[in-house]
Amino acid sequence: MLGEGLAGRTAAGPLRVLEVGAGVGTMVERLWEWDVLPETAVEYTAVDVDEANVGAIPDRLTAWASGRAVTARAGGGTVELRGPGRTVTVDPVAAEASAFAAGTDREWDLLVGMALLDVLGVDRVPGLVSAVAPGGYWYFPVTFDGGTRFVPDHPADRAVERAYHRHMDGKPGGDSRAGSHALERLRTAATTSVEGVAGSDWVVRPDGDGYPGDEAYFLGYVLDTVEGALGELDDHGLGDTLDDWLATRRRQVESAELTYLTHQLDLLGRVDGSPA
Ligand SMILES: C[S@@+](CC[C@H](N)C(=O)[O-])C[C@H]1O[C@@H](n2cnc3c(N)ncnc32)[C@H](O)[C@@H]1O
């Protein structure tokens, strides 16, 4: 649906994409691999508040292109990806997302914010969407929506999940139910409509022979993150049970028994109006 809509927007010139919270540029790779970007010229502005992330984008995309039918040419801070029929020029920008959107007089055909709204804040959504041209699209995939589960069960699971989400909610802009809240905000907005919503949950699990790839490393990182978050609360309310929960979960990673599930929403919509 998104690919077809974008293909219809290229008559007037290059397709203009703004990604906020772009990290190290993985969404560029995905949109290319999924064939969502039209076979034309694409100007892709990749904004992230973390300078190290945006600084890594040219090298990462150059490495991604090698071994594919894609030629990468980095220079002057940008990277140009050229493949059959399609040229994507990625311009990495170190900036805060809302400040960037508010401070530009440019408009975009597509706004992307992946795994961002739970840290940015749903209140910022209208400001971001106002940078989209009439008839253009917004896409907020993998928006966290209040589910953090570990199995097998441990008696402290619910208390850990509640404390972890409380920590998220206490951060400036933090929202452990960002997916539902963004959906409601966008559904009721006057100048845009929601075109599609679906779950994009993660299920990280062992198969019959242990974890298939680097899941153990990833799960170790997740457990460190939970431990760090609960450690920042004045009182996580678990007492010594937290130590047992963490030790049990780490043992279960080592023995490839732990499954981790999170609930997220993909949100896609369109700003009212027709392209100029
Ligand atoms: C969970 S990561 C997602 C990265 C990327 N979208 C992906 O899915 O691979 C969130 C990213 O948002 C960035 N970020 C957080 N707050 C931001 C803000 N206010 N403005 C711009 N970027 C922000 C972080 O630096 C981080 O790179």
PDB file of C-alpha atoms and ligand atoms in Angstrom:
ATOM      1  CA  MET A   1       0.000   0.000   0.000  1.00  0.00           C
ATOM      2  CA  LEU A   2       2.757   2.459   0.961  1.00  0.00           C
ATOM      3  CA  GLY A   3       4.938   1.554  -2.041  1.00  0.00           C
ATOM      4  CA  GLU A   4       2.064   2.120  -4.471  1.00  0.00           C
ATOM      5  CA  GLY A   5       1.164   5.428  -2.838  1.00  0.00           C
ATOM      6  CA  LEU A   6       4.757   6.670  -3.018  1.00  0.00           C
ATOM      7  CA  ALA A   7       5.118   5.624  -6.657  1.00  0.00           C
ATOM      8  CA  GLY A   8       2.226   7.959  -7.437  1.00  0.00           C
ATOM      9  CA  ARG A   9       4.041  10.944  -5.957  1.00  0.00           C
ATOM     10  CA  THR A  10       7.125  11.123  -8.135  1.00  0.00           C
ATOM     11  CA  ALA A  11       5.820  13.045 -11.161  1.00  0.00           C
ATOM     12  CA  ALA A  12       6.867  16.407  -9.716  1.00  0.00           C
ATOM     13  CA  GLY A  13      10.478  15.400  -8.931  1.00  0.00           C
ATOM     14  CA  PRO A  14      12.469  13.292  -6.483  1.00  0.00           C
ATOM     15  CA  LEU A  15      10.590  11.571  -3.682  1.00  0.00           C
ATOM     16  CA  ARG A  16      11.388  13.340  -0.403  1.00  0.00           C
ATOM     17  CA  VAL A  17      11.728  11.157   2.710  1.00  0.00           C
ATOM     18  CA  LEU A  18      12.355  12.401   6.255  1.00  0.00           C
ATOM     19  CA  GLU A  19      13.270   9.784   8.830  1.00  0.00           C
ATOM     20  CA  VAL A  20      13.444  10.912  12.463  1.00  0.00           C
ATOM     21  CA  GLY A  21      15.273   8.845  15.080  1.00  0.00           C
ATOM     22  CA  ALA A  22      17.032   7.171  12.146  1.00  0.00           C
ATOM     23  CA  GLY A  23      19.732   5.526  14.253  1.00  0.00           C
ATOM     24  CA  VAL A  24      22.459   4.087  12.024  1.00  0.00           C
ATOM     25  CA  GLY A  25      20.293   3.984   8.902  1.00  0.00           C
ATOM     26  CA  THR A  26      18.815   0.482   9.005  1.00  0.00           C
ATOM     27  CA  MET A  27      15.425   1.711   7.741  1.00  0.00           C
ATOM     28  CA  VAL A  28      17.017   2.835   4.461  1.00  0.00           C
ATOM     29  CA  GLU A  29      18.116  -0.752   3.926  1.00  0.00           C
ATOM     30  CA  ARG A  30      14.692  -2.143   4.820  1.00  0.00           C
ATOM     31  CA  LEU A  31      12.725   0.246   2.594  1.00  0.00           C
ATOM     32  CA  TRP A  32      15.077  -0.619  -0.290  1.00  0.00           C
ATOM     33  CA  GLU A  33      14.878  -4.373   0.316  1.00  0.00           C
ATOM     34  CA  TRP A  34      11.077  -4.290   0.693  1.00  0.00           C
ATOM     35  CA  ASP A  35      10.826  -2.368  -2.619  1.00  0.00           C
ATOM     36  CA  VAL A  36       8.854   0.384  -0.909  1.00  0.00           C
ATOM     37  CA  LEU A  37      10.928   3.184  -2.437  1.00  0.00           C
ATOM     38  CA  PRO A  38       9.919   3.940  -6.031  1.00  0.00           C
ATOM     39  CA  GLU A  39      12.261   3.363  -8.946  1.00  0.00           C
ATOM     40  CA  THR A  40      13.253   6.975  -9.279  1.00  0.00           C
ATOM     41  CA  ALA A  41      15.375   9.550  -7.466  1.00  0.00           C
ATOM     42  CA  VAL A  42      14.824   9.660  -3.695  1.00  0.00           C
ATOM     43  CA  GLU A  43      16.158  12.350  -1.331  1.00  0.00           C
ATOM     44  CA  TYR A  44      16.358  10.747   2.102  1.00  0.00           C
ATOM     45  CA  THR A  45      17.042  12.966   5.125  1.00  0.00           C
ATOM     46  CA  ALA A  46      18.032  10.816   8.132  1.00  0.00           C
ATOM     47  CA  VAL A  47      17.807  12.763  11.410  1.00  0.00           C
ATOM     48  CA  ASP A  48      18.999  11.490  14.786  1.00  0.00           C
ATOM     49  CA  VAL A  49      19.867  13.340  17.966  1.00  0.00           C
ATOM     50  CA  ASP A  50      22.907  11.104  18.485  1.00  0.00           C
ATOM     51  CA  GLU A  51      25.844  12.360  16.401  1.00  0.00           C
ATOM     52  CA  ALA A  52      27.655   9.026  16.590  1.00  0.00           C
ATOM     53  CA  ASN A  53      24.626   7.294  15.048  1.00  0.00           C
ATOM     54  CA  VAL A  54      24.320   9.633  12.070  1.00  0.00           C
ATOM     55  CA  GLY A  55      28.095   9.637  11.667  1.00  0.00           C
ATOM     56  CA  ALA A  56      27.982   5.859  11.189  1.00  0.00           C
ATOM     57  CA  ILE A  57      25.359   5.964   8.416  1.00  0.00           C
ATOM     58  CA  PRO A  58      27.660   6.397   5.348  1.00  0.00           C
ATOM     59  CA  ASP A  59      30.001   3.539   6.301  1.00  0.00           C
ATOM     60  CA  ARG A  60      27.158   1.251   7.287  1.00  0.00           C
ATOM     61  CA  LEU A  61      25.219   1.822   4.048  1.00  0.00           C
ATOM     62  CA  THR A  62      28.404   1.433   1.994  1.00  0.00           C
ATOM     63  CA  ALA A  63      29.027  -1.938   3.667  1.00  0.00           C
ATOM     64  CA  TRP A  64      25.385  -2.939   3.124  1.00  0.00           C
ATOM     65  CA  ALA A  65      25.587  -2.067  -0.575  1.00  0.00           C
ATOM     66  CA  SER A  66      28.675  -4.195  -1.219  1.00  0.00           C
ATOM     67  CA  GLY A  67      27.611  -7.651  -2.304  1.00  0.00           C
ATOM     68  CA  ARG A  68      24.286  -6.333  -3.599  1.00  0.00           C
ATOM     69  CA  ALA A  69      23.364  -4.845  -6.948  1.00  0.00           C
ATOM     70  CA  VAL A  70      23.758  -1.434  -5.355  1.00  0.00           C
ATOM     71  CA  THR A  71      26.600   1.048  -5.817  1.00  0.00           C
ATOM     72  CA  ALA A  72      27.373   3.320  -2.864  1.00  0.00           C
ATOM     73  CA  ARG A  73      29.243   6.600  -3.208  1.00  0.00           C
ATOM     74  CA  ALA A  74      29.936   8.490   0.015  1.00  0.00           C
ATOM     75  CA  GLY A  75      31.218  12.058   0.040  1.00  0.00           C
ATOM     76  CA  GLY A  76      30.500  15.453   1.551  1.00  0.00           C
ATOM     77  CA  GLY A  77      28.611  13.843   4.432  1.00  0.00           C
ATOM     78  CA  THR A  78      26.002  12.165   2.206  1.00  0.00           C
ATOM     79  CA  VAL A  79      25.857   8.729   0.649  1.00  0.00           C
ATOM     80  CA  GLU A  80      24.339   7.977  -2.732  1.00  0.00           C
ATOM     81  CA  LEU A  81      22.941   4.485  -3.322  1.00  0.00           C
ATOM     82  CA  ARG A  82      22.391   3.592  -6.939  1.00  0.00           C
ATOM     83  CA  GLY A  83      20.663   0.411  -8.115  1.00  0.00           C
ATOM     84  CA  PRO A  84      18.588  -0.669 -11.090  1.00  0.00           C
ATOM     85  CA  GLY A  85      16.281   2.287 -11.802  1.00  0.00           C
ATOM     86  CA  ARG A  86      16.641   3.809  -8.352  1.00  0.00           C
ATOM     87  CA  THR A  87      18.968   6.366  -6.762  1.00  0.00           C
ATOM     88  CA  VAL A  88      18.641   7.165  -3.064  1.00  0.00           C
ATOM     89  CA  THR A  89      20.706  10.047  -1.715  1.00  0.00           C
ATOM     90  CA  VAL A  90      20.913   9.814   2.072  1.00  0.00           C
ATOM     91  CA  ASP A  91      21.689  13.001   3.980  1.00  0.00           C
ATOM     92  CA  PRO A  92      22.472  12.222   7.644  1.00  0.00           C
ATOM     93  CA  VAL A  93      21.633  15.118  10.003  1.00  0.00           C
ATOM     94  CA  ALA A  94      22.454  15.303  13.723  1.00  0.00           C
ATOM     95  CA  ALA A  95      19.472  17.129  15.250  1.00  0.00           C
ATOM     96  CA  GLU A  96      16.597  16.763  17.671  1.00  0.00           C
ATOM     97  CA  ALA A  97      13.600  15.497  15.656  1.00  0.00           C
ATOM     98  CA  SER A  98      10.934  18.025  16.677  1.00  0.00           C
ATOM     99  CA  ALA A  99      13.314  20.983  16.515  1.00  0.00           C
ATOM    100  CA  PHE A 100      14.390  19.889  13.033  1.00  0.00           C
ATOM    101  CA  ALA A 101      10.784  19.536  11.827  1.00  0.00           C
ATOM    102  CA  ALA A 102       9.819  22.909  13.316  1.00  0.00           C
ATOM    103  CA  GLY A 103      12.872  24.697  11.941  1.00  0.00           C
ATOM    104  CA  THR A 104      12.606  23.647   8.308  1.00  0.00           C
ATOM    105  CA  ASP A 105      10.519  25.095   5.508  1.00  0.00           C
ATOM    106  CA  ARG A 106      10.889  21.891   3.480  1.00  0.00           C
ATOM    107  CA  GLU A 107       8.060  19.386   3.037  1.00  0.00           C
ATOM    108  CA  TRP A 108       8.309  15.610   2.721  1.00  0.00           C
ATOM    109  CA  ASP A 109       6.358  12.949   0.840  1.00  0.00           C
ATOM    110  CA  LEU A 110       7.073  10.400   3.566  1.00  0.00           C
ATOM    111  CA  LEU A 111       7.846  10.800   7.270  1.00  0.00           C
ATOM    112  CA  VAL A 112       9.243   7.721   9.059  1.00  0.00           C
ATOM    113  CA  GLY A 113       9.784   7.317  12.804  1.00  0.00           C
ATOM    114  CA  MET A 114      10.634   3.749  13.757  1.00  0.00           C
ATOM    115  CA  ALA A 115      10.788   2.669  17.409  1.00  0.00           C
ATOM    116  CA  LEU A 116      10.870   6.331  18.395  1.00  0.00           C
ATOM    117  CA  LEU A 117       7.571   7.577  19.844  1.00  0.00           C
ATOM    118  CA  ASP A 118       7.959   5.794  23.203  1.00  0.00           C
ATOM    119  CA  VAL A 119      11.022   7.964  23.882  1.00  0.00           C
ATOM    120  CA  LEU A 120      10.158  11.098  21.910  1.00  0.00           C
ATOM    121  CA  GLY A 121       6.644  11.603  23.256  1.00  0.00           C
ATOM    122  CA  VAL A 122       3.303  11.346  21.502  1.00  0.00           C
ATOM    123  CA  ASP A 123       2.721  15.086  22.035  1.00  0.00           C
ATOM    124  CA  ARG A 124       5.397  15.670  19.406  1.00  0.00           C
ATOM    125  CA  VAL A 125       3.528  13.726  16.719  1.00  0.00           C
ATOM    126  CA  PRO A 126       1.442  16.647  15.340  1.00  0.00           C
ATOM    127  CA  GLY A 127       4.587  18.775  14.923  1.00  0.00           C
ATOM    128  CA  LEU A 128       6.346  15.993  13.024  1.00  0.00           C
ATOM    129  CA  VAL A 129       3.336  15.270  10.827  1.00  0.00           C
ATOM    130  CA  SER A 130       3.051  18.967   9.936  1.00  0.00           C
ATOM    131  CA  ALA A 131       6.281  18.541   7.922  1.00  0.00           C
ATOM    132  CA  VAL A 132       4.478  16.130   5.563  1.00  0.00           C
ATOM    133  CA  ALA A 133       3.285  17.590   2.233  1.00  0.00           C
ATOM    134  CA  PRO A 134      -0.440  17.426   1.331  1.00  0.00           C
ATOM    135  CA  GLY A 135      -1.301  13.850   0.385  1.00  0.00           C
ATOM    136  CA  GLY A 136       2.024  12.576   1.793  1.00  0.00           C
ATOM    137  CA  TYR A 137       2.442   9.647   4.159  1.00  0.00           C
ATOM    138  CA  TRP A 138       3.608   9.091   7.728  1.00  0.00           C
ATOM    139  CA  TYR A 139       4.796   5.738   9.011  1.00  0.00           C
ATOM    140  CA  PHE A 140       5.571   4.912  12.653  1.00  0.00           C
ATOM    141  CA  PRO A 141       6.546   1.222  12.720  1.00  0.00           C
ATOM    142  CA  VAL A 142       7.512  -0.738  15.835  1.00  0.00           C
ATOM    143  CA  THR A 143       5.971   1.746  18.262  1.00  0.00           C
ATOM    144  CA  PHE A 144       6.174   0.207  21.733  1.00  0.00           C
ATOM    145  CA  ASP A 145       2.777  -0.419  23.274  1.00  0.00           C
ATOM    146  CA  GLY A 146       2.986  -1.672  26.799  1.00  0.00           C
ATOM    147  CA  GLY A 147       3.964  -5.340  26.664  1.00  0.00           C
ATOM    148  CA  THR A 148       7.240  -6.752  28.044  1.00  0.00           C
ATOM    149  CA  ARG A 149       7.039 -10.486  28.711  1.00  0.00           C
ATOM    150  CA  PHE A 150       9.494 -13.177  29.650  1.00  0.00           C
ATOM    151  CA  VAL A 151       8.805 -16.900  29.781  1.00  0.00           C
ATOM    152  CA  PRO A 152       9.006 -19.376  31.532  1.00  0.00           C
ATOM    153  CA  ASP A 153       7.018 -17.600  34.262  1.00  0.00           C
ATOM    154  CA  HIS A 154       8.714 -16.161  37.326  1.00  0.00           C
ATOM    155  CA  PRO A 155       6.657 -14.933  40.327  1.00  0.00           C
ATOM    156  CA  ALA A 156       8.155 -11.424  39.998  1.00  0.00           C
ATOM    157  CA  ASP A 157       7.319 -10.988  36.290  1.00  0.00           C
ATOM    158  CA  ARG A 158       4.347  -8.680  36.702  1.00  0.00           C
ATOM    159  CA  ALA A 159       6.117  -6.485  39.252  1.00  0.00           C
ATOM    160  CA  VAL A 160       9.208  -6.248  37.003  1.00  0.00           C
ATOM    161  CA  GLU A 161       7.086  -5.315  33.983  1.00  0.00           C
ATOM    162  CA  ARG A 162       5.154  -2.683  35.949  1.00  0.00           C
ATOM    163  CA  ALA A 163       8.337  -1.124  37.362  1.00  0.00           C
ATOM    164  CA  TYR A 164      10.070  -1.192  33.960  1.00  0.00           C
ATOM    165  CA  HIS A 165       7.149   0.603  32.300  1.00  0.00           C
ATOM    166  CA  ARG A 166       6.920   3.064  35.212  1.00  0.00           C
ATOM    167  CA  HIS A 167      10.560   3.949  34.595  1.00  0.00           C
ATOM    168  CA  MET A 168       9.819   4.482  30.883  1.00  0.00           C
ATOM    169  CA  ASP A 169       6.838   6.723  31.710  1.00  0.00           C
ATOM    170  CA  GLY A 170       8.967   8.815  34.078  1.00  0.00           C
ATOM    171  CA  LYS A 171      11.426   9.900  31.368  1.00  0.00           C
ATOM    172  CA  PRO A 172      10.765  13.219  29.599  1.00  0.00           C
ATOM    173  CA  GLY A 173       8.574  12.233  26.624  1.00  0.00           C
ATOM    174  CA  GLY A 174       8.590   8.586  27.736  1.00  0.00           C
ATOM    175  CA  ASP A 175       5.406   6.620  27.174  1.00  0.00           C
ATOM    176  CA  SER A 176       5.126   2.876  27.691  1.00  0.00           C
ATOM    177  CA  ARG A 177       1.827   2.893  25.759  1.00  0.00           C
ATOM    178  CA  ALA A 178       3.015   5.106  22.930  1.00  0.00           C
ATOM    179  CA  GLY A 179       1.502   2.872  20.224  1.00  0.00           C
ATOM    180  CA  SER A 180      -2.112   3.168  21.474  1.00  0.00           C
ATOM    181  CA  HIS A 181      -1.704   6.811  22.395  1.00  0.00           C
ATOM    182  CA  ALA A 182      -0.240   7.724  18.993  1.00  0.00           C
ATOM    183  CA  LEU A 183      -3.021   5.815  17.251  1.00  0.00           C
ATOM    184  CA  GLU A 184      -5.689   7.747  19.149  1.00  0.00           C
ATOM    185  CA  ARG A 185      -3.934  11.060  18.557  1.00  0.00           C
ATOM    186  CA  LEU A 186      -3.623  10.409  14.810  1.00  0.00           C
ATOM    187  CA  ARG A 187      -7.113   8.900  14.480  1.00  0.00           C
ATOM    188  CA  THR A 188      -8.729  12.017  15.896  1.00  0.00           C
ATOM    189  CA  ALA A 189      -6.464  14.580  14.174  1.00  0.00           C
ATOM    190  CA  ALA A 190      -8.302  16.924  11.804  1.00  0.00           C
ATOM    191  CA  THR A 191      -5.899  16.881   8.868  1.00  0.00           C
ATOM    192  CA  THR A 192      -4.769  13.297   8.535  1.00  0.00           C
ATOM    193  CA  SER A 193      -6.195   9.793   8.392  1.00  0.00           C
ATOM    194  CA  VAL A 194      -4.966   6.430   9.581  1.00  0.00           C
ATOM    195  CA  GLU A 195      -4.602   4.015   6.653  1.00  0.00           C
ATOM    196  CA  GLY A 196      -3.391   0.927   8.484  1.00  0.00           C
ATOM    197  CA  VAL A 197      -2.531  -0.408  11.950  1.00  0.00           C
ATOM    198  CA  ALA A 198      -1.073  -3.793  12.841  1.00  0.00           C
ATOM    199  CA  GLY A 199       0.869  -5.441  15.624  1.00  0.00           C
ATOM    200  CA  SER A 200       4.616  -5.790  15.099  1.00  0.00           C
ATOM    201  CA  ASP A 201       5.467  -7.777  18.193  1.00  0.00           C
ATOM    202  CA  TRP A 202       8.886  -9.248  18.824  1.00  0.00           C
ATOM    203  CA  VAL A 203       9.211 -12.883  19.808  1.00  0.00           C
ATOM    204  CA  VAL A 204      12.803 -13.812  20.637  1.00  0.00           C
ATOM    205  CA  ARG A 205      12.978 -17.514  21.387  1.00  0.00           C
ATOM    206  CA  PRO A 206      15.171 -20.580  21.276  1.00  0.00           C
ATOM    207  CA  ASP A 207      14.386 -23.294  18.771  1.00  0.00           C
ATOM    208  CA  GLY A 208      15.150 -27.002  19.317  1.00  0.00           C
ATOM    209  CA  ASP A 209      18.927 -26.372  19.121  1.00  0.00           C
ATOM    210  CA  GLY A 210      19.243 -23.263  21.271  1.00  0.00           C
ATOM    211  CA  TYR A 211      19.122 -19.721  19.930  1.00  0.00           C
ATOM    212  CA  PRO A 212      19.468 -19.610  16.142  1.00  0.00           C
ATOM    213  CA  GLY A 213      21.657 -16.439  15.984  1.00  0.00           C
ATOM    214  CA  ASP A 214      22.896 -13.752  18.437  1.00  0.00           C
ATOM    215  CA  GLU A 215      19.715 -13.840  20.523  1.00  0.00           C
ATOM    216  CA  ALA A 216      21.696 -14.625  23.710  1.00  0.00           C
ATOM    217  CA  TYR A 217      23.740 -11.420  23.273  1.00  0.00           C
ATOM    218  CA  PHE A 218      20.567  -9.430  22.591  1.00  0.00           C
ATOM    219  CA  LEU A 219      18.765 -10.902  25.612  1.00  0.00           C
ATOM    220  CA  GLY A 220      21.761 -10.112  27.817  1.00  0.00           C
ATOM    221  CA  TYR A 221      21.481  -6.507  26.660  1.00  0.00           C
ATOM    222  CA  VAL A 222      17.727  -6.478  27.377  1.00  0.00           C
ATOM    223  CA  LEU A 223      18.282  -7.807  30.917  1.00  0.00           C
ATOM    224  CA  ASP A 224      21.019  -5.201  31.523  1.00  0.00           C
ATOM    225  CA  THR A 225      18.574  -2.522  30.316  1.00  0.00           C
ATOM    226  CA  VAL A 226      15.829  -3.728  32.668  1.00  0.00           C
ATOM    227  CA  GLU A 227      18.307  -3.865  35.569  1.00  0.00           C
ATOM    228  CA  GLY A 228      19.566  -0.348  34.776  1.00  0.00           C
ATOM    229  CA  ALA A 229      16.045   1.066  34.484  1.00  0.00           C
ATOM    230  CA  LEU A 230      14.789  -0.423  37.751  1.00  0.00           C
ATOM    231  CA  GLY A 231      18.005   0.720  39.445  1.00  0.00           C
ATOM    232  CA  GLU A 232      17.129   4.313  38.556  1.00  0.00           C
ATOM    233  CA  LEU A 233      13.748   4.152  40.338  1.00  0.00           C
ATOM    234  CA  ASP A 234      13.577   5.504  43.892  1.00  0.00           C
ATOM    235  CA  ASP A 235      11.866   2.270  44.886  1.00  0.00           C
ATOM    236  CA  HIS A 236      11.225  -0.485  42.387  1.00  0.00           C
ATOM    237  CA  GLY A 237       9.152  -2.286  44.984  1.00  0.00           C
ATOM    238  CA  LEU A 238      10.707  -5.716  44.409  1.00  0.00           C
ATOM    239  CA  GLY A 239      13.220  -5.810  47.245  1.00  0.00           C
ATOM    240  CA  ASP A 240      15.638  -8.767  46.946  1.00  0.00           C
ATOM    241  CA  THR A 241      13.298 -10.555  44.534  1.00  0.00           C
ATOM    242  CA  LEU A 242      14.808  -8.517  41.710  1.00  0.00           C
ATOM    243  CA  ASP A 243      18.206 -10.182  42.229  1.00  0.00           C
ATOM    244  CA  ASP A 244      16.589 -13.607  42.008  1.00  0.00           C
ATOM    245  CA  TRP A 245      14.623 -12.588  38.913  1.00  0.00           C
ATOM    246  CA  LEU A 246      17.745 -11.283  37.142  1.00  0.00           C
ATOM    247  CA  ALA A 247      19.893 -14.284  38.122  1.00  0.00           C
ATOM    248  CA  THR A 248      17.168 -16.696  36.982  1.00  0.00           C
ATOM    249  CA  ARG A 249      16.721 -14.897  33.669  1.00  0.00           C
ATOM    250  CA  ARG A 250      20.491 -14.808  33.011  1.00  0.00           C
ATOM    251  CA  ARG A 251      20.770 -18.523  33.749  1.00  0.00           C
ATOM    252  CA  GLN A 252      17.897 -19.130  31.350  1.00  0.00           C
ATOM    253  CA  VAL A 253      19.722 -17.206  28.636  1.00  0.00           C
ATOM    254  CA  GLU A 254      22.831 -19.337  29.184  1.00  0.00           C
ATOM    255  CA  SER A 255      20.821 -22.538  28.956  1.00  0.00           C
ATOM    256  CA  ALA A 256      18.839 -21.172  25.966  1.00  0.00           C
ATOM    257  CA  GLU A 257      15.466 -21.403  27.734  1.00  0.00           C
ATOM    258  CA  LEU A 258      14.384 -17.777  27.897  1.00  0.00           C
ATOM    259  CA  THR A 259      11.763 -16.372  25.520  1.00  0.00           C
ATOM    260  CA  TYR A 260      11.197 -12.599  25.347  1.00  0.00           C
ATOM    261  CA  LEU A 261       8.114 -10.966  23.863  1.00  0.00           C
ATOM    262  CA  THR A 262       7.244  -7.309  23.380  1.00  0.00           C
ATOM    263  CA  HIS A 263       4.139  -5.671  21.991  1.00  0.00           C
ATOM    264  CA  GLN A 264       4.459  -2.948  19.360  1.00  0.00           C
ATOM    265  CA  LEU A 265       2.227  -1.307  16.754  1.00  0.00           C
ATOM    266  CA  ASP A 266       2.956  -0.293  13.165  1.00  0.00           C
ATOM    267  CA  LEU A 267       1.018   2.856  12.266  1.00  0.00           C
ATOM    268  CA  LEU A 268       0.593   4.140   8.712  1.00  0.00           C
ATOM    269  CA  GLY A 269      -1.407   7.126   7.531  1.00  0.00           C
ATOM    270  CA  ARG A 270      -1.775   9.958   5.113  1.00  0.00           C
ATOM    271  CA  VAL A 271      -2.083  13.720   5.397  1.00  0.00           C
ATOM    272  CA  ASP A 272      -5.192  15.157   3.715  1.00  0.00           C
ATOM    273  CA  GLY A 273      -4.930  16.942   0.383  1.00  0.00           C
ATOM    274  CA  SER A 274      -3.408  16.324  -3.002  1.00  0.00           C
ATOM    275  CA  PRO A 275       0.190  16.670  -4.071  1.00  0.00           C
ATOM    276  CA  ALA A 276       0.984  20.150  -5.451  1.00  0.00           C
TER     277      ALA A 276
HETATM  278  C1  LIG B   1      15.231   2.648  19.420  1.00  0.00           C
HETATM  279  S1  LIG B   1      16.281   3.600  18.420  1.00  0.00           S
HETATM  280  C2  LIG B   1      15.601   3.285  16.810  1.00  0.00           C
HETATM  281  C3  LIG B   1      16.589   3.536  15.726  1.00  0.00           C
HETATM  282  C4  LIG B   1      16.063   3.231  14.316  1.00  0.00           C
HETATM  283  N1  LIG B   1      14.846   3.961  14.043  1.00  0.00           N
HETATM  284  C5  LIG B   1      15.855   1.746  14.156  1.00  0.00           C
HETATM  285  O1  LIG B   1      14.741   1.289  14.266  1.00  0.00           O
HETATM  286  O2  LIG B   1      16.854   1.039  13.955  1.00  0.00           O
HETATM  287  C6  LIG B   1      15.713   5.271  18.729  1.00  0.00           C
HETATM  288  C7  LIG B   1      16.578   6.293  18.054  1.00  0.00           C
HETATM  289  O3  LIG B   1      15.968   7.565  18.237  1.00  0.00           O
HETATM  290  C8  LIG B   1      16.966   8.506  18.535  1.00  0.00           C
HETATM  291  N2  LIG B   1      16.300   9.597  19.255  1.00  0.00           N
HETATM  292  C9  LIG B   1      15.797   9.570  20.516  1.00  0.00           C
HETATM  293  N3  LIG B   1      15.234  10.750  20.824  1.00  0.00           N
HETATM  294  C10 LIG B   1      15.376  11.530  19.717  1.00  0.00           C
HETATM  295  C11 LIG B   1      14.987  12.859  19.413  1.00  0.00           C
HETATM  296  N4  LIG B   1      14.334  13.612  20.321  1.00  0.00           N
HETATM  297  N5  LIG B   1      15.298  13.354  18.203  1.00  0.00           N
HETATM  298  C12 LIG B   1      15.962  12.601  17.286  1.00  0.00           C
HETATM  299  N6  LIG B   1      16.353  11.336  17.530  1.00  0.00           N
HETATM  300  C13 LIG B   1      16.055  10.800  18.724  1.00  0.00           C
HETATM  301  C14 LIG B   1      18.007   7.748  19.328  1.00  0.00           C
HETATM  302  O4  LIG B   1      19.275   8.370  19.280  1.00  0.00           O
HETATM  303  C15 LIG B   1      17.981   6.398  18.618  1.00  0.00           C
HETATM  304  O5  LIG B   1      18.909   6.357  17.563  1.00  0.00           O
END
